[in-house]
Amino acid sequence: MTLRGVSAVMSVEWSKLAAQIKTRTVLAACVASPFVFAVAMRVQSNVPTDTLFGRAVTESGVAVPLVVLGFAALWVFPIVASIVGGDVFAAEDRYGTWPTLLMRSRTRADIFAGKVLAALAFSVLAIVLLAASSVAAGVLVIGRQPLIDLSGVLRPPGPVLVRVALAWASVLPSAAGFTALAVLASVATRSSAAGIGLPVVAALTMQLYAMVDGPELIRRSLITSGFGAWHGLLAEPSYYAPIAHAAIVSGLYLVVCLTIAYRMLQHRDIGG
Amino acid sequence: MTLLALEAVGVSKRYGDRDVLRGVDLVVRPGELHGLLGPNGAGKTTLMRVLLGLVGRDAGTVHLLGHRVEPTDRHMPDGVAGFVETPGFYPYLSGRKNLALLARLDGDRCPARVDEVLDQVGLSAQADALAGAYSAGMRQRLGLAAALLRSPRLLFLDEPTSSLDPAGARDVRALARRLADSGTAVVLSSHDMAEVEELCSTLTFIHHGHVIVSGTLDGVRMLAPSRVHALHTSDDRAALDLARHRPDITAVLAAGGGLEIFAGVDALDEYVISLGCTGIAVRTLESRTRSLESLFLQIAGNNGAGEIDTLKAELADREPVPAVMS
């Protein structure tokens, strides 16, 4: 594997992603949906009271990205993290392009690494766009008012926005873990539907498990726990252990899933 | 000493309990157009996949352009290119964009080269159409263009004219000939005997994963049965069954109906008499000339492991013997 080879593959994958309507639609939705949400909150009297910071959404614009973050953890992050990761390998099977791709001057290791990095980069880009758009929508549509944090302390909007940025950053490892899960599903099943669908089903199952009273060891090994680990950032005093724990769990998912997927691809007979 | 473009020795591949390739040897020199022949399922495409690194091999050694390819080395050496079956492309990109991305994978970002190969395969006019709208023939041309992007010195073409119209097939044959004339070794898998006889200077027959015979075109052609007869009867199936009980006769169903009979005069006489005795009427019986097709049909008609060994031995004994036997 060489840096030149990996970057060549990554650049090709980005060109392919940029040409696909699916990926452009997802990115456009990440930009537009927070504005739709913020406008909807502003023009109606009901607020999402069952969501963290939902009650504050019409009183402080900086609450909007936190409400979107809480909502996105349920469905959006697993889907966004899987939409490219779950398709990036299986699409080659769907189009019959593996031989075309492998008969170039790149090793399978280059191709694997380039594709995985492209998928991870897409997941990060989508989440960053969603975060930036949520902040912009909250500030522009609702306003830049102080926010009462989870401990009941009124905080000025500037420091809260820093915490908001950290909160969004804290979900990136878990999103990367889901991307790795999607890559594994994509390589193993050779099906885009399974590559995208299985991680989403896994996310739903994990979130349902988190609601029941199961063994703590399993609960602590759930990758979805990272999507709620940011709560400690909006408390006084702040606590970071859940974020660190979620990063470790996500790292393990990443290593295990990608190692298995790489070995499967490396030993696979194409069209045999 | 001239470096061999391709040297494969004892290449074997097994899927589960099925041997797909059994100790295949293949040698191709620079500038040679080498035909790979055999019935469906003979192992030609699998052999190409193994040589191109798409499929791992269980045994054997492979050298491509002097570069030893290890069984775990799934990496295409520079100067080697080709396609297997109908090549696949990204349907949401134009033909030109597909090639540009493939060139980028090879480290070549020169758009002029893409235009050059599109022109070589006669696809310039359709280059900006989406590849998803291409016909199978256009995809074959695009596959050839993708291979040419690598400036190949060893080119593998798996039935490159199977989806082309006669004019397209003629253009591709001419291109293959030009490449060989310029020193590129071309390995061509085909079912079209006329195409192989027109293009190839050397060839290899594969059947059930075995190399049955390999050598120069003229040499292999001389191994074709000298006495081939086309036979039409009132019941070809029954006539075929009867022939199978006679060790001195090989009979196969011909593609256009009737049977191809490979036998000496005495054996043929006895066989025709036996047809009459069993109530099968002979409608026509005509002698055919020695050809690759008759050899192909004879090889294709031998399916058991024992029959293949017998056939190899028989071909080895047949005079003259100018070809390299596996």
XYZ file of C-alpha atoms in Angstrom:
598
model
C 0.000 0.000 0.000
C 1.355 3.428 -0.938
C 0.196 6.932 -0.101
C 0.101 7.731 -3.819
C -2.022 4.683 -4.527
C -4.472 5.360 -1.696
C -4.844 9.023 -2.631
C -5.428 8.090 -6.304
C -8.205 5.684 -5.293
C -9.688 8.217 -2.888
C -9.713 10.896 -5.544
C -11.464 8.549 -7.984
C -14.020 7.588 -5.339
C -14.729 11.261 -4.635
C -15.270 11.911 -8.329
C -17.719 9.005 -8.435
C -19.549 10.228 -5.327
C -19.765 13.760 -6.718
C -21.423 12.388 -9.863
C -24.121 10.480 -7.973
C -27.522 12.028 -7.324
C -27.877 10.001 -4.118
C -24.866 11.566 -2.413
C -25.673 15.062 -3.612
C -29.232 14.659 -2.296
C -27.992 13.541 1.129
C -25.632 16.501 1.396
C -28.335 18.913 0.226
C -30.713 17.461 2.829
C -28.073 17.945 5.529
C -27.872 21.628 4.600
C -31.580 22.301 4.089
C -33.349 20.265 6.768
C -32.166 22.286 9.827
C -33.537 25.444 8.219
C -36.858 23.728 7.555
C -36.909 22.591 11.182
C -35.993 26.022 12.570
C -38.604 27.803 10.441
C -41.233 25.232 11.444
C -40.411 25.819 15.130
C -40.667 29.549 14.703
C -44.035 29.619 12.933
C -45.838 27.144 15.194
C -46.568 27.121 18.913
C -45.730 23.460 19.696
C -42.161 22.526 20.586
C -40.569 19.032 20.830
C -40.827 18.746 24.618
C -39.719 15.102 24.708
C -36.320 15.981 23.215
C -33.382 17.371 25.163
C -33.393 21.207 24.816
C -36.671 20.900 22.893
C -38.446 23.302 25.226
C -35.764 25.935 24.622
C -35.811 25.730 20.863
C -37.944 28.833 20.360
C -36.210 30.790 23.119
C -32.588 30.312 22.055
C -31.239 29.644 18.569
C -28.251 27.783 20.009
C -30.676 25.090 21.209
C -31.550 24.224 17.593
C -28.278 22.369 16.796
C -28.636 20.449 20.084
C -32.199 19.373 19.284
C -31.122 18.363 15.772
C -28.175 16.485 17.284
C -30.460 14.568 19.638
C -32.897 13.747 16.881
C -30.187 12.790 14.356
C -28.717 10.255 16.786
C -31.787 8.048 16.373
C -31.814 7.552 12.612
C -29.883 10.134 10.707
C -26.347 9.350 11.851
C -26.575 5.599 11.175
C -28.056 6.308 7.731
C -25.605 9.083 6.844
C -22.694 6.959 8.081
C -23.845 3.958 6.026
C -25.048 5.553 2.824
C -21.591 5.562 1.250
C -19.825 2.968 3.403
C -22.563 0.427 2.723
C -22.458 0.994 -1.007
C -18.837 1.779 -1.814
C -17.802 -1.875 -2.215
C -21.131 -3.483 -3.112
C -21.632 -1.011 -5.973
C -18.654 -2.596 -7.734
C -20.497 -5.914 -7.577
C -23.735 -4.319 -8.775
C -22.078 -2.718 -11.783
C -19.689 -5.619 -12.445
C -16.749 -3.228 -12.214
C -14.434 -5.161 -9.896
C -12.348 -6.585 -12.776
C -12.179 -3.137 -14.424
C -11.009 -1.594 -11.160
C -8.567 -4.317 -10.159
C -6.874 -4.436 -13.546
C -5.198 -1.084 -12.930
C -1.907 -0.272 -11.223
C -3.357 -0.300 -7.719
C -3.171 -3.044 -5.121
C -6.225 -4.321 -3.318
C -4.853 -2.685 -0.184
C -4.746 0.684 -1.987
C -8.295 0.210 -3.209
C -9.594 -0.873 0.186
C -7.939 1.994 2.037
C -8.968 4.577 -0.584
C -12.582 3.476 -0.538
C -12.770 3.330 3.274
C -11.229 6.789 3.611
C -13.644 8.179 1.011
C -16.584 6.682 2.930
C -15.313 8.027 6.260
C -14.687 11.440 4.738
C -18.225 11.504 3.346
C -19.682 10.619 6.776
C -17.676 13.393 8.414
C -18.589 15.886 5.689
C -22.302 15.130 6.008
C -22.230 15.504 9.791
C -20.175 18.703 9.628
C -22.617 20.149 7.089
C -25.577 19.155 9.260
C -23.935 20.714 12.306
C -22.958 23.934 10.540
C -26.381 24.237 8.971
C -28.095 23.611 12.337
C -26.052 26.341 14.001
C -26.696 28.727 11.122
C -30.416 27.912 11.087
C -30.725 28.404 14.859
C -28.841 31.697 14.923
C -30.402 33.130 11.763
C -34.008 31.983 12.258
C -34.399 31.978 16.075
C -31.575 34.202 17.317
C -28.450 34.193 19.454
C -29.916 34.078 22.966
C -28.413 32.561 26.154
C -29.324 28.941 26.947
C -30.070 27.168 30.208
C -27.873 24.075 30.354
C -28.725 20.661 31.770
C -27.736 21.792 35.293
C -30.053 24.804 35.129
C -27.251 27.338 34.630
C -27.856 30.157 32.171
C -24.953 30.297 29.749
C -24.149 33.033 27.212
C -24.464 31.965 23.541
C -20.736 32.209 22.689
C -19.479 29.537 25.138
C -22.557 27.412 24.388
C -21.704 27.407 20.667
C -18.220 26.110 21.538
C -19.888 23.320 23.545
C -22.260 22.682 20.649
C -19.306 22.262 18.289
C -17.656 19.842 20.742
C -20.936 17.936 21.112
C -21.194 17.454 17.366
C -17.539 16.472 17.187
C -18.123 13.865 19.891
C -20.463 11.851 17.645
C -17.893 11.547 14.857
C -16.145 8.445 16.302
C -19.467 6.632 16.610
C -20.417 7.654 13.071
C -17.048 6.309 11.898
C -17.807 3.070 13.727
C -21.091 2.773 11.836
C -19.291 3.494 8.580
C -16.905 0.625 9.356
C -19.885 -1.617 10.127
C -21.424 -0.611 6.796
C -18.154 -1.334 4.963
C -18.059 -4.807 6.491
C -21.699 -5.438 5.535
C -21.000 -4.142 2.034
C -17.960 -6.372 1.514
C -19.509 -9.442 3.143
C -22.920 -9.363 1.479
C -21.918 -7.689 -1.811
C -25.309 -5.977 -1.586
C -25.832 -2.232 -1.237
C -29.242 -2.738 0.371
C -27.685 -4.920 3.064
C -24.665 -2.635 3.357
C -26.851 0.341 4.154
C -29.750 -1.444 5.824
C -27.909 -3.723 8.247
C -26.104 -0.922 10.137
C -29.383 0.988 10.428
C -31.121 -2.098 11.811
C -28.147 -2.626 14.132
C -28.475 0.974 15.343
C -32.177 0.509 16.031
C -31.522 -2.744 17.886
C -28.794 -1.139 19.977
C -30.992 1.790 20.878
C -33.835 -0.518 21.858
C -31.414 -2.550 23.983
C -30.233 0.617 25.696
C -33.808 1.165 26.884
C -34.144 -2.244 28.549
C -32.409 -3.434 31.664
C -29.740 -5.700 30.169
C -26.189 -6.596 31.274
C -24.002 -3.513 31.715
C -21.119 -4.994 29.714
C -23.289 -5.228 26.599
C -24.736 -1.800 27.206
C -21.248 -0.324 27.452
C -20.188 -1.989 24.220
C -22.991 -0.436 22.191
C -21.684 1.917 19.568
C -24.854 4.031 19.799
C -23.898 5.146 23.303
C -21.556 7.631 21.631
C -24.481 9.514 20.143
C -25.632 10.613 23.608
C -22.221 11.025 25.220
C -22.252 14.784 24.632
C -24.754 15.454 27.439
C -21.862 15.867 29.871
C -20.626 18.836 27.870
C -23.794 20.774 28.675
C -23.724 20.081 32.418
C -22.037 21.901 35.298
C -19.501 20.586 36.132
C -18.874 19.053 32.727
C -17.939 15.356 32.484
C -16.150 13.683 29.616
C -15.849 10.008 30.551
C -18.796 8.901 28.320
C -17.173 10.614 25.348
C -13.835 8.898 25.982
C -15.560 5.557 26.486
C -17.588 5.963 23.289
C -14.429 6.833 21.343
C -12.724 3.658 22.574
C -15.750 1.500 21.692
C -15.974 3.120 18.258
C -12.263 2.577 17.708
C -12.685 -1.105 18.479
C -15.598 -1.403 16.033
C -13.503 0.397 13.450
C -10.479 -1.876 13.836
C -12.409 -5.142 14.023
C -14.841 -4.409 11.164
C -12.207 -3.023 8.820
C -9.744 -5.838 9.541
C -12.356 -8.480 8.740
C -13.545 -6.596 5.644
C -9.980 -6.160 4.356
C -9.159 -9.829 4.778
C -12.364 -10.798 2.966
C -11.573 -8.510 0.041
C -7.940 -9.542 -0.107
C -8.806 -13.229 -0.400
C -11.828 -12.864 -2.607
C -11.878 -14.422 -6.074
C -13.450 -11.913 -8.434
C -16.000 -13.516 -10.685
C -14.705 -16.986 -9.970
C 17.230 -14.757 -25.579
C 13.833 -13.057 -25.941
C 11.991 -12.495 -22.688
C 8.684 -14.336 -22.600
C 5.615 -12.111 -22.319
C 3.754 -14.795 -20.400
C 4.946 -17.987 -18.815
C 2.553 -20.021 -16.716
C 3.628 -23.415 -15.424
C 1.407 -25.962 -13.690
C -1.380 -23.526 -12.867
C -4.176 -25.205 -10.940
C -7.379 -23.897 -9.462
C -10.017 -25.734 -7.488
C -13.486 -24.524 -6.462
C -14.729 -26.782 -3.671
C -14.289 -30.314 -4.966
C -14.151 -29.239 -8.622
C -10.830 -28.844 -10.405
C -11.261 -25.964 -12.826
C -7.629 -25.787 -13.942
C -5.296 -28.752 -13.760
C -1.627 -28.035 -14.210
C -2.029 -25.608 -17.088
C 1.126 -24.521 -18.917
C 1.023 -21.512 -21.210
C 3.805 -19.662 -22.970
C 3.339 -16.511 -25.067
C 6.134 -14.545 -26.696
C 6.229 -10.805 -27.450
C 4.414 -9.967 -30.689
C 2.548 -13.263 -30.629
C -1.222 -13.484 -31.033
C -2.086 -16.551 -29.012
C -5.529 -18.125 -29.245
C -7.086 -19.747 -26.211
C -9.671 -22.258 -27.356
C -12.017 -24.652 -25.674
C -15.685 -25.437 -25.155
C -17.811 -23.558 -22.633
C -16.650 -24.386 -19.116
C -13.228 -25.536 -20.330
C -11.474 -23.110 -17.986
C -10.371 -20.408 -20.433
C -11.953 -17.506 -18.570
C -10.821 -18.838 -15.199
C -7.287 -19.138 -16.574
C -7.443 -15.513 -17.725
C -8.777 -14.443 -14.326
C -5.956 -16.301 -12.589
C -3.322 -14.753 -14.866
C -4.818 -11.298 -14.332
C -4.789 -11.728 -10.553
C -8.569 -11.597 -10.182
C -8.660 -15.158 -8.907
C -6.058 -16.817 -6.709
C -4.377 -20.005 -7.886
C -3.816 -23.136 -5.832
C -0.598 -24.193 -7.564
C 1.776 -23.210 -10.310
C 4.002 -20.288 -11.175
C 3.177 -17.271 -13.319
C 5.535 -14.758 -14.905
C 4.029 -11.730 -16.658
C 6.530 -9.697 -18.686
C 9.313 -11.313 -16.691
C 7.733 -10.307 -13.385
C 7.041 -13.273 -11.109
C 3.478 -13.019 -9.819
C 3.069 -14.588 -6.393
C -0.237 -16.353 -5.593
C -1.101 -13.701 -3.007
C 0.083 -10.834 -5.190
C -3.234 -9.432 -6.425
C -1.613 -6.586 -8.276
C -1.423 -5.917 -12.000
C 2.135 -5.367 -13.254
C 2.702 -2.362 -15.513
C 2.255 -3.180 -19.190
C -0.343 -5.895 -18.549
C -3.960 -5.185 -19.422
C -7.104 -6.791 -20.699
C -10.685 -7.617 -19.935
C -12.627 -10.705 -19.048
C -16.156 -11.271 -20.315
C -18.155 -8.085 -20.967
C -16.338 -5.338 -19.068
C -18.285 -3.332 -16.488
C -18.314 0.460 -16.154
C -19.990 3.056 -13.948
C -23.328 3.690 -15.672
C -23.783 7.200 -14.235
C -20.536 8.410 -15.843
C -19.813 8.975 -19.513
C -17.480 6.638 -21.357
C -14.867 9.379 -21.412
C -15.183 10.033 -17.663
C -14.933 6.302 -16.930
C -11.659 6.164 -18.841
C -10.370 9.360 -17.228
C -10.907 7.844 -13.760
C -9.235 4.578 -14.753
C -6.304 6.556 -16.151
C -6.090 8.400 -12.839
C -5.801 5.048 -11.053
C -2.848 4.286 -13.311
C -1.295 7.616 -12.399
C -1.976 9.125 -15.818
C -3.965 12.362 -15.872
C -3.365 13.189 -19.530
C -6.785 13.674 -21.215
C -5.223 13.433 -24.672
C -4.449 9.764 -24.038
C -8.119 9.090 -23.299
C -9.132 10.724 -26.580
C -6.468 8.731 -28.378
C -7.711 5.332 -27.185
C -11.358 6.300 -27.738
C -10.426 7.069 -31.308
C -8.536 3.782 -31.637
C -11.630 1.757 -30.718
C -14.010 3.928 -32.733
C -15.911 5.289 -29.756
C -15.112 9.005 -30.024
C -18.589 9.977 -31.201
C -20.281 8.262 -28.236
C -17.627 9.140 -25.651
C -19.767 11.684 -23.815
C -22.856 9.479 -23.551
C -23.500 7.763 -20.222
C -21.919 4.309 -20.099
C -25.228 2.986 -18.770
C -26.736 3.645 -22.186
C -24.017 1.720 -24.040
C -24.791 -1.511 -25.862
C -22.803 -4.649 -25.033
C -20.692 -4.027 -28.134
C -19.918 -0.467 -27.052
C -18.973 -1.693 -23.588
C -16.626 -4.168 -25.240
C -15.031 -1.329 -27.194
C -14.793 0.745 -24.013
C -13.183 -2.236 -22.267
C -10.632 -2.434 -25.036
C -10.012 1.314 -24.726
C -9.525 0.910 -20.953
C -6.968 -1.804 -21.621
C -5.174 0.293 -24.258
C -4.836 3.144 -21.745
C -2.204 1.023 -20.029
C -0.077 0.870 -23.203
C -0.040 -2.913 -22.886
C 2.849 -5.161 -23.796
C 0.733 -8.146 -22.744
C -2.966 -7.934 -23.539
C -5.677 -10.401 -22.532
C -8.877 -10.305 -24.580
C -11.744 -12.562 -23.605
C -14.019 -13.013 -26.617
C -13.492 -9.384 -27.665
C -15.732 -9.547 -30.713
C -18.615 -11.586 -29.302
C -20.997 -8.610 -29.051
C -19.751 -6.652 -32.044
C -21.295 -6.316 -35.478
C -19.182 -7.624 -38.376
C -17.618 -4.218 -39.063
C -16.786 -3.716 -35.377
C -15.342 -7.218 -35.143
C -13.180 -6.535 -38.194
C -11.881 -3.297 -36.606
C -11.034 -5.053 -33.352
C -9.218 -7.852 -35.206
C -7.253 -5.289 -37.166
C -6.364 -3.500 -33.934
C -5.243 -6.748 -32.308
C -3.117 -7.502 -35.354
C -1.547 -4.017 -35.261
C -0.769 -4.377 -31.556
C 0.885 -7.739 -32.142
C 2.853 -6.305 -35.052
C 4.144 -3.591 -32.749
C 5.400 -6.215 -30.291
C 2.469 -6.613 -27.901
C 1.694 -10.174 -26.911
C -2.045 -10.774 -27.216
C -3.874 -13.667 -25.575
C -7.234 -14.049 -27.262
C -9.982 -16.288 -25.960
C -12.569 -17.071 -28.575
C -15.168 -19.553 -29.752
C -14.853 -18.252 -33.289
C -12.556 -20.696 -35.065
C -12.390 -18.523 -38.167
C -11.285 -15.574 -36.046
C -8.564 -17.614 -34.376
C -7.378 -19.070 -37.688
C -7.287 -15.580 -39.191
C -5.490 -13.877 -36.319
C -3.461 -16.228 -34.194
C -0.015 -17.544 -34.843
C -0.068 -19.890 -31.845
C -2.861 -21.403 -29.817
C -3.776 -23.583 -26.895
C -6.752 -25.914 -26.603
C -8.161 -26.289 -23.102
C -10.784 -28.790 -22.050
C -11.980 -29.595 -18.521
C -9.088 -27.531 -17.153
C -6.438 -29.506 -19.077
C -4.249 -28.187 -21.848
C -5.020 -30.696 -24.582
C -2.631 -29.289 -27.130
C -0.595 -26.128 -27.595
C 1.608 -24.906 -30.404
C 1.724 -23.038 -33.684
C -1.469 -22.625 -35.674
C -0.179 -24.745 -38.546
C 1.141 -27.370 -36.186
C -2.092 -27.671 -34.242
C -4.139 -27.641 -37.415
C -2.172 -30.649 -38.612
C -3.319 -32.482 -35.485
C -6.921 -32.136 -36.557
C -8.410 -35.459 -37.569
C -7.569 -36.079 -41.200
C -10.763 -37.955 -41.810
C -13.762 -36.029 -40.653
C -17.196 -36.839 -41.964
C -20.452 -34.993 -41.624
C -23.255 -37.490 -41.139
C -27.002 -36.961 -41.190
C -29.225 -39.845 -40.200
C -32.852 -40.551 -39.498
C -32.043 -40.565 -35.757
C -28.866 -38.659 -34.870
C -29.194 -39.280 -31.122
C -29.378 -43.037 -31.594
C -26.500 -42.858 -34.070
C -24.452 -40.961 -31.489
C -25.204 -43.598 -28.839
C -24.136 -46.311 -31.214
C -20.875 -44.514 -31.980
C -20.090 -44.197 -28.305
C -19.957 -47.963 -28.019
C -17.254 -48.119 -30.700
C -13.743 -47.323 -29.418
C -12.404 -46.654 -32.934
C -14.855 -43.801 -33.565
C -15.383 -40.370 -32.050
C -18.698 -38.720 -32.786
C -20.138 -35.427 -31.666
C -23.375 -33.604 -32.414
C -22.625 -30.810 -34.872
C -23.885 -27.313 -34.173
C -25.863 -27.183 -37.398
C -27.445 -30.614 -36.935
C -26.184 -34.097 -37.739
C -22.961 -35.605 -36.452
C -19.238 -35.037 -36.938
C -17.506 -38.419 -37.184
C -13.780 -38.842 -36.626
C -12.684 -42.283 -37.799
C -10.588 -44.225 -40.248
C -12.157 -45.672 -43.415
C -12.574 -49.216 -42.109
C -14.070 -48.085 -38.836
C -16.418 -45.737 -40.684
C -17.561 -48.523 -43.017
C -18.321 -50.805 -40.090
C -20.151 -48.005 -38.323
C -22.357 -47.187 -41.324
C -23.230 -50.871 -41.719
C -24.095 -51.088 -38.040
C -26.382 -48.060 -38.414
C -28.275 -49.839 -41.153
C -28.482 -53.029 -39.067
C -30.079 -51.127 -36.197
C -32.642 -49.443 -38.452
C -31.019 -45.993 -38.618
C -31.041 -44.616 -42.158
C -28.009 -42.694 -43.432
C -29.276 -39.632 -45.292
C -25.996 -37.905 -46.154
C -22.342 -38.677 -45.517
C -19.694 -36.297 -46.771
C -15.966 -35.917 -46.198
C -14.627 -32.699 -44.628
C -11.192 -31.158 -44.701
C -8.805 -30.963 -41.778
C -9.622 -27.843 -39.739
C -9.396 -26.327 -36.301
C -13.122 -26.717 -36.011
C -12.929 -30.462 -36.509
C -10.236 -30.636 -33.821
C -12.381 -28.455 -31.576
C -15.371 -30.733 -32.082
C -13.301 -33.807 -31.428
C -11.935 -32.318 -28.218
C -15.343 -31.097 -27.122
C -16.761 -34.579 -27.657
C -14.387 -36.118 -25.098
C -15.631 -35.413 -21.623
C -14.509 -38.119 -19.230
C -11.143 -37.919 -17.491
C -10.065 -41.174 -19.130
C -11.203 -39.950 -22.539
C -9.147 -36.767 -22.164
C -6.007 -38.733 -21.320
C -6.655 -40.988 -24.320
C -7.215 -37.981 -26.556
C -3.995 -36.316 -25.386
C -2.094 -39.514 -26.043
C -3.761 -39.890 -29.431
C -2.896 -36.323 -30.439
C 0.652 -36.843 -29.237
C 0.968 -39.913 -31.492
C -0.669 -38.311 -34.496
C 1.672 -37.453 -37.395
C 3.075 -34.923 -37.961
C 3.706 -33.620 -34.437
C 4.964 -30.054 -34.713
C 3.042 -28.737 -31.756
C 4.149 -28.507 -28.140
C 2.250 -31.085 -26.137
C 1.252 -30.371 -22.578
